[in-house]
Structure formats: C-alpha cells, structure tokens
CSV table of C-alpha atoms and ligand atoms in Angstrom, one decimal:
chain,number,residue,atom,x,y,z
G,224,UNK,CA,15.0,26.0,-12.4
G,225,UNK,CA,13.3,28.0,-15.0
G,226,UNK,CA,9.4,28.1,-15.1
G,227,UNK,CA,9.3,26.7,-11.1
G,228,UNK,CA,10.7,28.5,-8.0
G,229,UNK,CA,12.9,26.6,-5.4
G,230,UNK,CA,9.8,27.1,-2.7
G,231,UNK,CA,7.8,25.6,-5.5
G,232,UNK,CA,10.5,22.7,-5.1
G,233,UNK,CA,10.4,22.4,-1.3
G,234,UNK,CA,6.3,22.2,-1.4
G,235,UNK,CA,6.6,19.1,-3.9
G,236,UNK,CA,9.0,17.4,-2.0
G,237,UNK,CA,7.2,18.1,1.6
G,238,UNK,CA,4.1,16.7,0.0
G,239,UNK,CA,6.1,13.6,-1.9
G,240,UNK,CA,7.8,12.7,1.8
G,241,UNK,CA,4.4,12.9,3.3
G,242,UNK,CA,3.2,10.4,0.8
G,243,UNK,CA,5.8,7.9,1.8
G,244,UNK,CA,5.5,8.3,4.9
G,245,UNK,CA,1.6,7.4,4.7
G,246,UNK,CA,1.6,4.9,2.5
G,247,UNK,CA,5.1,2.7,3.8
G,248,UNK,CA,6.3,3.8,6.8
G,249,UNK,CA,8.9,1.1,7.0
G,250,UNK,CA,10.0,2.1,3.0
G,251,UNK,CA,10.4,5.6,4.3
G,252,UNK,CA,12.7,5.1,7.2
G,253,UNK,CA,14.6,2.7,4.7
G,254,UNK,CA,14.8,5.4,2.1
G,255,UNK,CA,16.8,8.2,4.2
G,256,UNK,CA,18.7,5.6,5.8
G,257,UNK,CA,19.9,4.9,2.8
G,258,UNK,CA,20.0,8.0,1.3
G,259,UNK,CA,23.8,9.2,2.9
G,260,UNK,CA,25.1,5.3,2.8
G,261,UNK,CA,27.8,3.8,-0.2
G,262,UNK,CA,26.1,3.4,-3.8
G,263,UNK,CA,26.0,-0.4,-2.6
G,264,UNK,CA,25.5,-1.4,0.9
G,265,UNK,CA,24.8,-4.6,3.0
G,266,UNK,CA,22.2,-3.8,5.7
G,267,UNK,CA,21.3,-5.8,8.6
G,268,UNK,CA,18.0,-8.3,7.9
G,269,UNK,CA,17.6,-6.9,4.6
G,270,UNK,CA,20.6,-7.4,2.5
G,271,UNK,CA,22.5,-5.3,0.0
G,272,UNK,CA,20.9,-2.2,-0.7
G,273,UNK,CA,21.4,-0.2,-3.9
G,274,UNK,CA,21.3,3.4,-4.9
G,275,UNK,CA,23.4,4.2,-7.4
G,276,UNK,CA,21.6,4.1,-11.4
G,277,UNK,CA,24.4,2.8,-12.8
G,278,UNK,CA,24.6,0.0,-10.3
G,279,UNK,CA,21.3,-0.6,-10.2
G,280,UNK,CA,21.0,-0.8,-14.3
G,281,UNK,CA,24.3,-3.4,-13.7
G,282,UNK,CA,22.4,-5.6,-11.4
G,283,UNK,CA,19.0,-5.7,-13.4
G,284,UNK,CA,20.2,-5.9,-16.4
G,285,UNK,CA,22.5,-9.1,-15.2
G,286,UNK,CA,20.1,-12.3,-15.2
G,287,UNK,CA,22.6,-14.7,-14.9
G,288,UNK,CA,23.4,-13.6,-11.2
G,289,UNK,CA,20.9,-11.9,-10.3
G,290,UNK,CA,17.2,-13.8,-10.3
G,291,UNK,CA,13.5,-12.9,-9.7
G,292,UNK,CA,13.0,-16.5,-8.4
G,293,UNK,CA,14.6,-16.9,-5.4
G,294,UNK,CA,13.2,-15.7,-2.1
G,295,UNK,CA,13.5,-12.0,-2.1
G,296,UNK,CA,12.2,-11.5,-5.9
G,297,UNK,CA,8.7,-11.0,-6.8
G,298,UNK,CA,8.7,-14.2,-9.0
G,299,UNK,CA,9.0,-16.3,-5.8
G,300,UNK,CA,5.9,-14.6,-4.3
G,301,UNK,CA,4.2,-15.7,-7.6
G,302,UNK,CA,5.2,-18.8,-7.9
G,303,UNK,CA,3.9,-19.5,-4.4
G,304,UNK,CA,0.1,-18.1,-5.7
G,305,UNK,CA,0.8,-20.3,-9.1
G,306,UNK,CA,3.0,-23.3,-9.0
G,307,UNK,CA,6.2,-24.2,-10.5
G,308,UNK,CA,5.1,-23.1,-13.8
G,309,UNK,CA,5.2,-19.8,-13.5
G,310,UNK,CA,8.7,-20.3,-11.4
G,311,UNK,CA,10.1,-21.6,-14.2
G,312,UNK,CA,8.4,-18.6,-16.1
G,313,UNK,CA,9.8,-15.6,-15.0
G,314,UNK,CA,13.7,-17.4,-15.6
G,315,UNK,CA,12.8,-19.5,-18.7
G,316,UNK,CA,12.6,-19.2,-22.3
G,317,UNK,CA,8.5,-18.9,-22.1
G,318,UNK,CA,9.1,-15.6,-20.3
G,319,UNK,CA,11.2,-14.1,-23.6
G,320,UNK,CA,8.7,-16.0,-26.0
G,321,UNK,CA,5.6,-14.0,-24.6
G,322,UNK,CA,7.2,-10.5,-24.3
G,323,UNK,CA,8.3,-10.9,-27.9
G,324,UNK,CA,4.5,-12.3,-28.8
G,325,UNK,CA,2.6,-9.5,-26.6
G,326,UNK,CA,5.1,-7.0,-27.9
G,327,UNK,CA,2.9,-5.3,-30.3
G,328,UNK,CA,-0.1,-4.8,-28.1
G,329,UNK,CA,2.2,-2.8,-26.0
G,330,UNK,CA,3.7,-0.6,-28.2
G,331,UNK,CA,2.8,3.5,-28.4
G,332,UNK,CA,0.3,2.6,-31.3
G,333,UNK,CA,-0.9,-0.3,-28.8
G,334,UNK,CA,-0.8,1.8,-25.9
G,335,UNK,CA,-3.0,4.4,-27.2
G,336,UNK,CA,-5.4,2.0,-28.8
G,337,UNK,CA,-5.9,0.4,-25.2
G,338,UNK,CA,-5.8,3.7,-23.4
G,339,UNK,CA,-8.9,5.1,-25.9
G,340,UNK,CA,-10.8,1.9,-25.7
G,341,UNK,CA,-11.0,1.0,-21.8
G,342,UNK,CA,-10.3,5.0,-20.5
G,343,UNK,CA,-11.3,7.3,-23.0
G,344,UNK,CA,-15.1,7.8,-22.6
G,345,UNK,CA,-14.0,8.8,-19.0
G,346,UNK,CA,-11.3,11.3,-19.7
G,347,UNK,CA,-13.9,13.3,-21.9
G,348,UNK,CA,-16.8,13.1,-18.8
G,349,UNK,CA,-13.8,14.7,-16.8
G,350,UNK,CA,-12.8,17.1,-18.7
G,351,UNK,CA,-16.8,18.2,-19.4
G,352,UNK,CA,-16.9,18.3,-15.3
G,353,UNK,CA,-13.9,20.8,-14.7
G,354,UNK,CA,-15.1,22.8,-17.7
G,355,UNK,CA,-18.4,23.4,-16.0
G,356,UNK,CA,-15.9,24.2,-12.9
G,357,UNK,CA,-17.0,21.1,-10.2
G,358,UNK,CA,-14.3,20.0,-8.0
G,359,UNK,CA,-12.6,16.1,-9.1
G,360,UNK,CA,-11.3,14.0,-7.4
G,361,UNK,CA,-8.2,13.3,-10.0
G,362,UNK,CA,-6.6,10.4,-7.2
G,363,UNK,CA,-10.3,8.4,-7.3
G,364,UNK,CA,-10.4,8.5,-11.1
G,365,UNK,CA,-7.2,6.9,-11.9
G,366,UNK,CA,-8.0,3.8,-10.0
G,367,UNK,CA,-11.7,3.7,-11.9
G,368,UNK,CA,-9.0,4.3,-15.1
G,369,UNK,CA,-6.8,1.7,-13.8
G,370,UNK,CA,-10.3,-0.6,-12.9
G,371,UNK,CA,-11.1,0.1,-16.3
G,372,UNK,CA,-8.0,-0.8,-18.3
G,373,UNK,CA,-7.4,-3.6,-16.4
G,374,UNK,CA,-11.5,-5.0,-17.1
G,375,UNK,CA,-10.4,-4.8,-21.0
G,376,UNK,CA,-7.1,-6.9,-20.6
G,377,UNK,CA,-9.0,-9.8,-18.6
G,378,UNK,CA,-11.8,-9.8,-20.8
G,379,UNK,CA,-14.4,-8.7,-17.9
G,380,UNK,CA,-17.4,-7.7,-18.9
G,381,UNK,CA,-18.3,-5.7,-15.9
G,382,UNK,CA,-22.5,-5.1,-16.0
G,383,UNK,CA,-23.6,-2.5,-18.3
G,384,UNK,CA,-24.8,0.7,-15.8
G,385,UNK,CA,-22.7,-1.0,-13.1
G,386,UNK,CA,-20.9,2.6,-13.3
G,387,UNK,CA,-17.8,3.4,-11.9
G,388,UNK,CA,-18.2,1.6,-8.8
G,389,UNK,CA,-17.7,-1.8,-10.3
G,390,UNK,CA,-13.7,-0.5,-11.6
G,391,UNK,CA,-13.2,1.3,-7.9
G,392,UNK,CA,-14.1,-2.7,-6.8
G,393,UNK,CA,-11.5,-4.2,-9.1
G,394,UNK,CA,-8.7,-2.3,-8.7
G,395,UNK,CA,-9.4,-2.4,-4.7
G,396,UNK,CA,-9.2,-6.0,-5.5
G,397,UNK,CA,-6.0,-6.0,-7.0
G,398,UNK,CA,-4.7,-3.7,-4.1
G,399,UNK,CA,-6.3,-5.8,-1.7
G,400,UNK,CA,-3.7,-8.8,-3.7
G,401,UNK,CA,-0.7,-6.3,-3.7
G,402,UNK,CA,-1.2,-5.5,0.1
G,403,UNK,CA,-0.7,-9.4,0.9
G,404,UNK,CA,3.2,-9.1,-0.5
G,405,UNK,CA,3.6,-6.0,1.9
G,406,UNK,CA,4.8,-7.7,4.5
G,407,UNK,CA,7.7,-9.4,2.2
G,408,UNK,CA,10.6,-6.7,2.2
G,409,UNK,CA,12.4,-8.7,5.4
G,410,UNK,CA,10.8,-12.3,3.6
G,411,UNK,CA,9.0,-13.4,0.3
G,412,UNK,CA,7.7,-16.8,1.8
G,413,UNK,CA,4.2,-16.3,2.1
G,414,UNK,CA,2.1,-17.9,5.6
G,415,UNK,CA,-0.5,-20.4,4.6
G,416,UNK,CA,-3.4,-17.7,5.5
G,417,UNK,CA,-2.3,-15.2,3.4
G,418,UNK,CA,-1.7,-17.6,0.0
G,419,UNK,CA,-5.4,-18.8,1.0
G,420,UNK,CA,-6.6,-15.1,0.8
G,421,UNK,CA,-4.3,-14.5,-2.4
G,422,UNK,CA,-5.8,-17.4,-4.3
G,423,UNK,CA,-9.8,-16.0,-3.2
G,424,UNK,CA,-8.3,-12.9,-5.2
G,425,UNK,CA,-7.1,-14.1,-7.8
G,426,UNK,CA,-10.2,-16.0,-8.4
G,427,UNK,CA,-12.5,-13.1,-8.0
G,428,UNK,CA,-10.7,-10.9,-10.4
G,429,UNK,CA,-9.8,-13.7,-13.2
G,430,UNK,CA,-13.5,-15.1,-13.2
G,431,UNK,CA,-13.9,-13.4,-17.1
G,432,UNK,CA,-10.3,-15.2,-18.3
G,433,UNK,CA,-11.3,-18.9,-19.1
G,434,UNK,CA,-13.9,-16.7,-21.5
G,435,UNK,CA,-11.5,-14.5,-22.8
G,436,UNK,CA,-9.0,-17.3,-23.2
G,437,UNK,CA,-12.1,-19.2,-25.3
G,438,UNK,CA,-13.2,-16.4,-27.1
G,439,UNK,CA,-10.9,-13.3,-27.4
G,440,UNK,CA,-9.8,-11.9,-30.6
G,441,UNK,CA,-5.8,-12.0,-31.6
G,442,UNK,CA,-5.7,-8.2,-30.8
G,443,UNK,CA,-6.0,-9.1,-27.2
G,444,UNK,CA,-3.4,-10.5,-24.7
G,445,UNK,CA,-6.4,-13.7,-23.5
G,446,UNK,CA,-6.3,-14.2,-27.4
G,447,UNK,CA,-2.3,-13.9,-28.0
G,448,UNK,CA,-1.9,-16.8,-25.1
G,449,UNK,CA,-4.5,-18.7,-26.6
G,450,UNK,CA,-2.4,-18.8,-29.9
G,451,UNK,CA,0.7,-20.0,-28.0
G,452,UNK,CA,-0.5,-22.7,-26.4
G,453,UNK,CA,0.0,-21.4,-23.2
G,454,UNK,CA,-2.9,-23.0,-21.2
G,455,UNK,CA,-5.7,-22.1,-19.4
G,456,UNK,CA,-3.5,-21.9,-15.8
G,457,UNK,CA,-0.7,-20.1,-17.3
G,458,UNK,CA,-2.9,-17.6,-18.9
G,459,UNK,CA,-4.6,-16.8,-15.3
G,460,UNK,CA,-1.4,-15.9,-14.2
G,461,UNK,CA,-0.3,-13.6,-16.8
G,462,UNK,CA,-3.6,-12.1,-16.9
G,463,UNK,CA,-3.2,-11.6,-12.6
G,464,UNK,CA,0.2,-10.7,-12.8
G,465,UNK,CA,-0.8,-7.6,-15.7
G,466,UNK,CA,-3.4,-6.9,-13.6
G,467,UNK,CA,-1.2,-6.4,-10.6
G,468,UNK,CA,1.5,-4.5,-11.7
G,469,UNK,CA,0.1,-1.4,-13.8
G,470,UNK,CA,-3.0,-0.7,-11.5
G,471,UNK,CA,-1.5,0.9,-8.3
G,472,UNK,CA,1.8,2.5,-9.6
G,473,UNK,CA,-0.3,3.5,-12.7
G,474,UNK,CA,-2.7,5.3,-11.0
G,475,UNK,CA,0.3,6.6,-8.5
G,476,UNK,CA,2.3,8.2,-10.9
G,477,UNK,CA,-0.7,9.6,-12.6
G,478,UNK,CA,-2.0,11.6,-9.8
G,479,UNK,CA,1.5,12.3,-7.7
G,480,UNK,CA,2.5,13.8,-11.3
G,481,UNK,CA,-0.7,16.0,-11.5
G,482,UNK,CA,0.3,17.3,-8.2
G,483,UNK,CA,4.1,17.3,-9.3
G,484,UNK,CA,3.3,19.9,-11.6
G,485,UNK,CA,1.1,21.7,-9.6
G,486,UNK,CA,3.6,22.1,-6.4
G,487,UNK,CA,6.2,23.4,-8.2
G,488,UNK,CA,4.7,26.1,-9.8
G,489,UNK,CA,5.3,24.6,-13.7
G,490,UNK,CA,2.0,24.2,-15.0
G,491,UNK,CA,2.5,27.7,-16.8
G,492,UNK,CA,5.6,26.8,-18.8
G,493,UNK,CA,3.3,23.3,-19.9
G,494,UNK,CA,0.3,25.6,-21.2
G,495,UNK,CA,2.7,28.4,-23.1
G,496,UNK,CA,4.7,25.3,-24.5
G,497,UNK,CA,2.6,22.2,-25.0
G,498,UNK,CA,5.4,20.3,-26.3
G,499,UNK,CA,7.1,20.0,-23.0
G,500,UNK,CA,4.4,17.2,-22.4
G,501,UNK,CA,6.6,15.0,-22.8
G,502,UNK,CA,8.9,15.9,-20.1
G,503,UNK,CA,6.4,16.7,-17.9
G,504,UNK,CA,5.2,12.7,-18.1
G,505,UNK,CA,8.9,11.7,-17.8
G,506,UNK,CA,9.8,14.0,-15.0
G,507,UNK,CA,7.0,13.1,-13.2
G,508,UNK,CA,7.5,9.2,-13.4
G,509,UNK,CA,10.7,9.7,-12.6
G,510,UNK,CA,10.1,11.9,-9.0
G,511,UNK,CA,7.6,9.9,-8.2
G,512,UNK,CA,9.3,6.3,-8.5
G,513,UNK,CA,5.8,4.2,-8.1
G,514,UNK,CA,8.0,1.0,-7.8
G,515,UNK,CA,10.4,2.7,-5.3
G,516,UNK,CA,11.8,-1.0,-4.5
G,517,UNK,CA,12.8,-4.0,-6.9
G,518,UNK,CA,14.1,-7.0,-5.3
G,519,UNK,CA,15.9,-9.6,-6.5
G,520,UNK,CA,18.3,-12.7,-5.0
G,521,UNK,CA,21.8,-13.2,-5.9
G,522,UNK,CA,22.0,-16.3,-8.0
G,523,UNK,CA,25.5,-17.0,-8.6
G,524,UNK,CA,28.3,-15.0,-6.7
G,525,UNK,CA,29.0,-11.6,-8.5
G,526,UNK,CA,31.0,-8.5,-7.7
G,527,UNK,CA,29.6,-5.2,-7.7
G,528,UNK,CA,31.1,-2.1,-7.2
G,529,UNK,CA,33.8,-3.8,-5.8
G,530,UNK,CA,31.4,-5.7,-3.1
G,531,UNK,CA,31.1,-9.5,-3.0
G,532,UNK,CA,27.4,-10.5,-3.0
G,533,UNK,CA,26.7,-14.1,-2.2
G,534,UNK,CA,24.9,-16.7,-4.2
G,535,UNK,CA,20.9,-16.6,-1.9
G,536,UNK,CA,21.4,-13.4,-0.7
G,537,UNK,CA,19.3,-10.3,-1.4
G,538,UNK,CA,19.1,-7.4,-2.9
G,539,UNK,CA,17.3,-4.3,-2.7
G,540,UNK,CA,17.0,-1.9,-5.7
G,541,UNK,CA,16.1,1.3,-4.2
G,542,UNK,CA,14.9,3.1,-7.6
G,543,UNK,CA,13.4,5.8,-5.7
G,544,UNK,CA,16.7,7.4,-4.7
G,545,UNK,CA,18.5,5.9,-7.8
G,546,UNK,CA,16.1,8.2,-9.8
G,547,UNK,CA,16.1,11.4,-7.9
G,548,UNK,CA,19.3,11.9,-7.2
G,549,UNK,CA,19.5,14.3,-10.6
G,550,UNK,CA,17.2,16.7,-8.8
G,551,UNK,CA,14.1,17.6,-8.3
G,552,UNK,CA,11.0,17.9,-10.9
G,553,UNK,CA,11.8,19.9,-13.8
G,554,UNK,CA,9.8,20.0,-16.7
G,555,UNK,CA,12.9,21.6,-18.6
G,556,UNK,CA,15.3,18.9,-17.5
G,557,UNK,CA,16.6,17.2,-20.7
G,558,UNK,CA,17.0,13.1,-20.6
G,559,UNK,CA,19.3,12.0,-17.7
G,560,UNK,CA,20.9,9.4,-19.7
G,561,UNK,CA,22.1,7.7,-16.1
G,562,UNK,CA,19.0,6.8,-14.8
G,563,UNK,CA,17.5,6.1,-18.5
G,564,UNK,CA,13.7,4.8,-17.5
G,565,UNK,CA,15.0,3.3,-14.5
G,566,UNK,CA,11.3,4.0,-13.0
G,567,UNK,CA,9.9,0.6,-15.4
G,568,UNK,CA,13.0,-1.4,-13.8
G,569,UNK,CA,15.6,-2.5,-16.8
G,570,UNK,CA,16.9,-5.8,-18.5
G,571,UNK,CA,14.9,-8.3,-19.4
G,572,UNK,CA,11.5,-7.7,-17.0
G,573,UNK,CA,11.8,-3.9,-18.0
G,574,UNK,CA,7.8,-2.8,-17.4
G,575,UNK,CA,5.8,-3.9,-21.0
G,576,UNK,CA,3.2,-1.5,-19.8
G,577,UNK,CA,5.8,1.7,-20.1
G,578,UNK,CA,4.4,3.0,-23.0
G,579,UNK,CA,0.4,2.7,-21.6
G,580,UNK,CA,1.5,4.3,-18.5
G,581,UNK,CA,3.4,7.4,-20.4
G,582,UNK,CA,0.2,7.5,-22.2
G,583,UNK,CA,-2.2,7.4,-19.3
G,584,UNK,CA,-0.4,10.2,-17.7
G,585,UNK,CA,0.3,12.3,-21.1
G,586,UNK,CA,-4.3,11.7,-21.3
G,587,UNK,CA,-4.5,13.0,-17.9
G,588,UNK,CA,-2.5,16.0,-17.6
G,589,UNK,CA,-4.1,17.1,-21.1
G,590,UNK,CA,-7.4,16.3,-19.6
G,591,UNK,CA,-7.0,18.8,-17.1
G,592,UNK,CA,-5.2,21.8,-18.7
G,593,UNK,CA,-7.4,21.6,-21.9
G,594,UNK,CA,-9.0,24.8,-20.7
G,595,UNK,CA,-6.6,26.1,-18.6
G,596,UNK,CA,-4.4,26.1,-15.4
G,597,UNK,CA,-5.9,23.6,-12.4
G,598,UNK,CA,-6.0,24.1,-8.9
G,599,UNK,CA,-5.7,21.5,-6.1
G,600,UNK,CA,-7.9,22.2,-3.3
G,601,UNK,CA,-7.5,19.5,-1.5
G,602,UNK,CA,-5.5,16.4,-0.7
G,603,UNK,CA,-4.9,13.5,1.9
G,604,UNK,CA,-2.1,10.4,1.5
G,605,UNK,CA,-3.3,7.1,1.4
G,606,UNK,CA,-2.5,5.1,4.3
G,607,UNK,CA,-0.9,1.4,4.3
G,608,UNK,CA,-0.3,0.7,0.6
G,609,UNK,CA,1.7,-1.2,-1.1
G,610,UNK,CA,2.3,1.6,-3.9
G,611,UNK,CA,2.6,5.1,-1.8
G,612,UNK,CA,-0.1,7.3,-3.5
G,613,UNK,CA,-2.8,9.8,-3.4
G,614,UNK,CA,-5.8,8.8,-1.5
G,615,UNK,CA,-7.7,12.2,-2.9
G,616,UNK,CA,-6.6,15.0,-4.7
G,617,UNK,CA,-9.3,17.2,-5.3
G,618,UNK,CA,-9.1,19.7,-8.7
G,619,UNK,CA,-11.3,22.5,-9.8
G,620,UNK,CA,-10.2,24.8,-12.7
G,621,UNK,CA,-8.1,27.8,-11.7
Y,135,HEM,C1,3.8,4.4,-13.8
Y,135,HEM,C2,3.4,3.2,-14.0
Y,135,HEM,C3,4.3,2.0,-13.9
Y,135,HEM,C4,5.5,1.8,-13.3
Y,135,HEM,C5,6.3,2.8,-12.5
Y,135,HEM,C6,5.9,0.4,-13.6
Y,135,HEM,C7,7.1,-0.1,-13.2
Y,135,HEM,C8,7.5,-1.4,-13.4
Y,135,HEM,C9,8.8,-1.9,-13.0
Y,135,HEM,C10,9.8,-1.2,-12.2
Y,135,HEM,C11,8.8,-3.2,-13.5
Y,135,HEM,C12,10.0,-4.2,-13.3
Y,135,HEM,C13,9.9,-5.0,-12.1
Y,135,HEM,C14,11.1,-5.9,-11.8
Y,135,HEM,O1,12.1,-5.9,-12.6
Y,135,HEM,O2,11.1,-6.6,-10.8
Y,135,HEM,C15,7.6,-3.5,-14.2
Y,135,HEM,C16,7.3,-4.7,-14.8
Y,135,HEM,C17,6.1,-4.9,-15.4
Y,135,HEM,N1,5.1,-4.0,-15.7
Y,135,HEM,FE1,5.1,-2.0,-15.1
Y,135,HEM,N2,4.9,-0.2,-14.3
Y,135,HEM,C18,3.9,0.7,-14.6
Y,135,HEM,C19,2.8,0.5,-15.3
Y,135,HEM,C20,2.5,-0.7,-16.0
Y,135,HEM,C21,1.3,-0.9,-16.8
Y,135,HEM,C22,0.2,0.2,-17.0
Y,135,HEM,C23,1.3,-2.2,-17.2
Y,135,HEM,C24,0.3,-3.0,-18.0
Y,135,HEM,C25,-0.6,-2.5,-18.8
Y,135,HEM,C26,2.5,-2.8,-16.7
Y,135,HEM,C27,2.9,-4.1,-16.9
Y,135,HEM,C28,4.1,-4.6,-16.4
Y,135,HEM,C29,4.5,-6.0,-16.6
Y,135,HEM,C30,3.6,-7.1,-17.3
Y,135,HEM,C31,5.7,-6.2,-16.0
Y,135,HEM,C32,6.5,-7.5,-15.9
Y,135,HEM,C33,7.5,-7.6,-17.1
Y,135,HEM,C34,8.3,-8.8,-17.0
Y,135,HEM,O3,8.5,-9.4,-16.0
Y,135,HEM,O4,8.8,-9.2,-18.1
Y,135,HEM,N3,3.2,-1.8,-15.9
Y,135,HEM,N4,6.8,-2.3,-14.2
C-alpha cells in the first residue's frame, strides 16, 4: 500500500467497526455473520443475503424480479407515508419520466452549481476557522451542509440570521424520519404510531414545497415537477424522499472519509499529488458504504447464483461487504471495475444525487488540506442511527 502503512490500515478499520457497532448494532452482528457465508445466502427471519458485487449488480439491476414495492423494499415504506401513488411510482413509467426530466439538475455541472449555492459560503468560513488554527467539528458541519442543501431543494427559506441552528434542526428532522424505518430490516410494515409520527415529519420539513411548487424557477427540482404535471401530493413526496436519502449518508461519507484519510496515514500522498482527489472521494465512499443495506422483494421467481429465490421473499443487499472486499482504503487503488459505484446502489434507482455527493466530499477534503495536513483530535460514534456515522470529529490544522 504505497503512501499508508498496514497499522495505518488496522487504525481505520478499528475506528470504521466501532462506527457500526454504535450506530447499528443489529447491522453489525449481521455484517460478520455474513462476512465468511456463500456470495448468496438464505438466513433465518431475514431472507437471502448478498455479498458478492457481481451478484448484487445482477439482482439490482434486474427490475423485472426483483421490486422496491413489496414488503422488504424501501418503496413499500413510502408508499405507506404517501399512498398508492407513489407505489405505483417507484415501479411505473412516472419513475423513468422524472429521472430523465431531473437529469440535468443532477449532473457534475448541476452538482457543483447546487453544492456552491446552498454549501459554499460555509466551506470558505471553515476553511478561514482552521487557518486561524480553532479546532472544527468536520462531523457537525456536514449535517448543517446537508441541512443546507436540502433547504435549497425544498425551496425553504429558513429565517435570515437563523444561523446554522435552523440546518442542524432540519437535517435532525429528516433523521428523526429515517430513524422510524430502523426498525424495518426483519419488516417494512409500518405500526399506526409510527406512520402518525412520519406524516408530522414530513409535514414539518415540506411546509416551503406548495411555494416552491407555485413559484420555483425551471432550474429547480419544485419547478421541474411543476412542469410535468406531477401534482402538488406527488411533488411532496419526491421533495421528502430527496430530502431523505442524501442527508445522513451524505454527511456520513463525508466525514468517515475525512477520517479515512486521516487513519491511514495518506493525507501526504493527497497534498504532494492533488490529482489523486479523485480517488481519495471514491475510495472513501467506497470503505465507508453509507447505505450498507438495500433491500428489495423477489417479484417473480429467479435464479441466482444457482439459488432459487421465491416470488415475496426478501432480499438483502449487503453493499457494505460487497464493496470492501477489494481491500482496504487506498488512495492509489485504480477503479475496481467489480464493484463499479456499487455504494449509489445500480439499475434503474442508481443514487441521482452521486455526482453532488462526489462533490460534497471532493469540497470538503479540499476545505481542509487547503493549507496543509489536518489533525483529528477528537472523535465519538453516533449512537442509534439509521446511517452509522460520526457523531463529532474534531479537526485543527497539523
Ligand atoms: C455518499 C452519499 C450517498 C450515498 C452513499 C447514496 C446511496 C444511494 C443508494 C445506494 C441508492 C439506491 C437505493 C436503492 O436502490 O434502493 C440511492 C438512491 C437515491 N439517492 Fe443517493 N446516496 C448518497 C447521496 C445522495 C444525495 C446527496 C442525493 C440528493 C441530492 C441523493 C439522492 C438519491 C435519490 C433521489 C435516490 C433514489 C433514486 C431512484 O429511486 O431512482 N443521494 N442513493
């Protein structure tokens, strides 16, 4: 491993396990079972379990037999928060139509545009802090950058001087919405309790759509669903289910990376070669596997890896081992052309925020190195999440 040392290596990965442990304990204990089992595997209560790339790649990118819908995919936990609508959505023609319209907005051109105007005010007050050498805290800043990103794409206009503890309050929000699906790995049907706290959520953070939807320009997504017709209901979904799913594991593979590079010793190589930046973004998405899990049910019969998977079972995409089984973070490691991006899933509902979260990443690592090597000082796991992250990681200047 050029540029990193193996007890560089083992430090990373002590700190990664910790992580997992904190934040999931059940995903943890899940994770090394699985970890010495076949590349496909039925297991008791929670159906077949995957952990090969290849066979993961096979099963997501195979819609016709393997569903989001169905209990045990994430579409049937939001079509319990939003009707049969957005069921239908995540299988239907609508779904394609609306990647293929939003496409644009999410592209690296897009990415960076929307990275700049929601994040980049605070990237440069950071920077300006570590230069005068105070001590950040890198994990509390990405979810005020998450808070912030995620204010722009539902049109919130959070009050002006509200700071950044109106973002903190958003994204906290949106985990607080996350958290409510934790208890799904073993079942996605949702108690009556928890869809009433869902939908006091939802409500909370979506109060700036109907707005938006009114108002917005065509260069935003509110605008974009406007133009298709899509409806004011529809659009509060979308908007919920953006909001959900780049906030927590954008702001954990933002600050797990920062401490990737840190642990194993290869922030040197990234300052005497800033074209590695790159790498370093991918490797560290890639360790880090924010969306260790993806579920989806078996629609129709289909044979995998010689295994017979039954139409309304479930299956378990463990990406987390799927991605790290080429090795451990490397900043020199070229493109594993097995796992690909596996870390934004594959097929059709392959993440359309991948190019903001490469950027988001790319902004924060340059944030901190722009005068030099960083330092962590301090760190503790956050505890019960839905996405295993950082709770604080404290950086000063080396
Ligand atoms: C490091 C950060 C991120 C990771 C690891 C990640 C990972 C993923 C994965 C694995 C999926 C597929 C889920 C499945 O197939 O069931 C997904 C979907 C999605 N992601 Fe991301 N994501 C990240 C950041 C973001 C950001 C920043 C945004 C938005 C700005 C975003 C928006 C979406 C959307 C809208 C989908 C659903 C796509 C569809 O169903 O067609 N993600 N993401």
């Amino acid at each position: 491993m050029r540029g990193g040392t193996k007890t560089g290596a083992k430090i990373a990965a002590r700190h990664e396990a910790r992580l997992l442990w904190a934040g999931n304990p059940g995903l943890y204990a899940l994770l090394q079972a699985a970890r010495h089992t076949a590349p496909i595997q039925r297991f008791p209560r929670l159906g077949w379990v995957v952990t090969d790339p290849l066979l993961a790649r096979r099963v997501l990118n195979d819609a016709a037999h393997f569903g989001m819908t169905g209990e045990g995919g994430v579409g049937h936990l939001w079509s319990q928060l939003f009707g049969e609508e957005m069921a239908q959505f995540f299988g239907g023609p609508r779904h394609a139509e609306v990647r293929a319209r939003a496409r644009d907005l999410f592209t690296e051109d897009g990415a960076a545009a929307l990275v700049e105007r929601s994040q980049g005010a605070h990237y440069r007050a950071l920077a300006e802090r570590l230069a005068r050498g105070e001590v950040v805290d890198v994990a509390d800043s990405t979810r005020v950058l998450a808070g912030r990103m995620v204010a722009d794409l539902l049109g919130l206009r959070l009050e002006e001087g509200a700071g950044d503890e109106a973002y903190r309050e958003l994204f906290s929000a949106g985990e607080r919405l996350a958290a409510l699906a934790m208890g799904t790995t073993a079942s996605t049907v949702l108690p009556a309790g928890v869809l009433h706290r869902a939908r006091a959520i939802v409500a909370d953070i979506t109060r700036g759509v109907a707005e938006g939807y009114r108002t917005a320009g065509a260069d935003t997504i509110l605008g974009r669903c406007r133009q298709m017709g899509l409806g004011l209901p529809m659009t509060r979904a979308l908007a919920t289910l953006l909001a959900i799913a780049g906030t927590e594991t954008g702001a954990s593979g933002t600050s797990r990376t920062v401490a990737l590079l840190h642990d194993t010793g290869q922030q040197a190589a990234l300052l005497a070669d800033p074209s590695l930046l790159p790498n370093a973004v991918r490797e560290g998405l890639r360790v880090a596997t924010p969306a260790p899990v993806i579920g989806r049910s078996v629609r129709r019969d289909a044979t995998v890896a010689g295994r017979l998977l039954r139409a309304g079972e479930r299956v378990l995409v463990l990406t987390y081992l799927a991605d790290n089984g080429a090795g451990p973070f490397d900043i020199h490691r070229p493109y594993v052309p097995e796992t690909r991006q596996l870390w934004f899933g594959a097929g059709r509902h392959l993440c359309l925020g991948a190019a903001v979260a490469r950027t988001q990443v790319a902004r924060m690592l340059q944030t901190l190195t722009a005068s030099g090597p960083y330092r962590i000082v301090a760190r503790r796991p956050a505890r019960r999440v839905l996405v295993p992250t950082y709770a604080s990681l404290l950086v000063q200047a080396a």
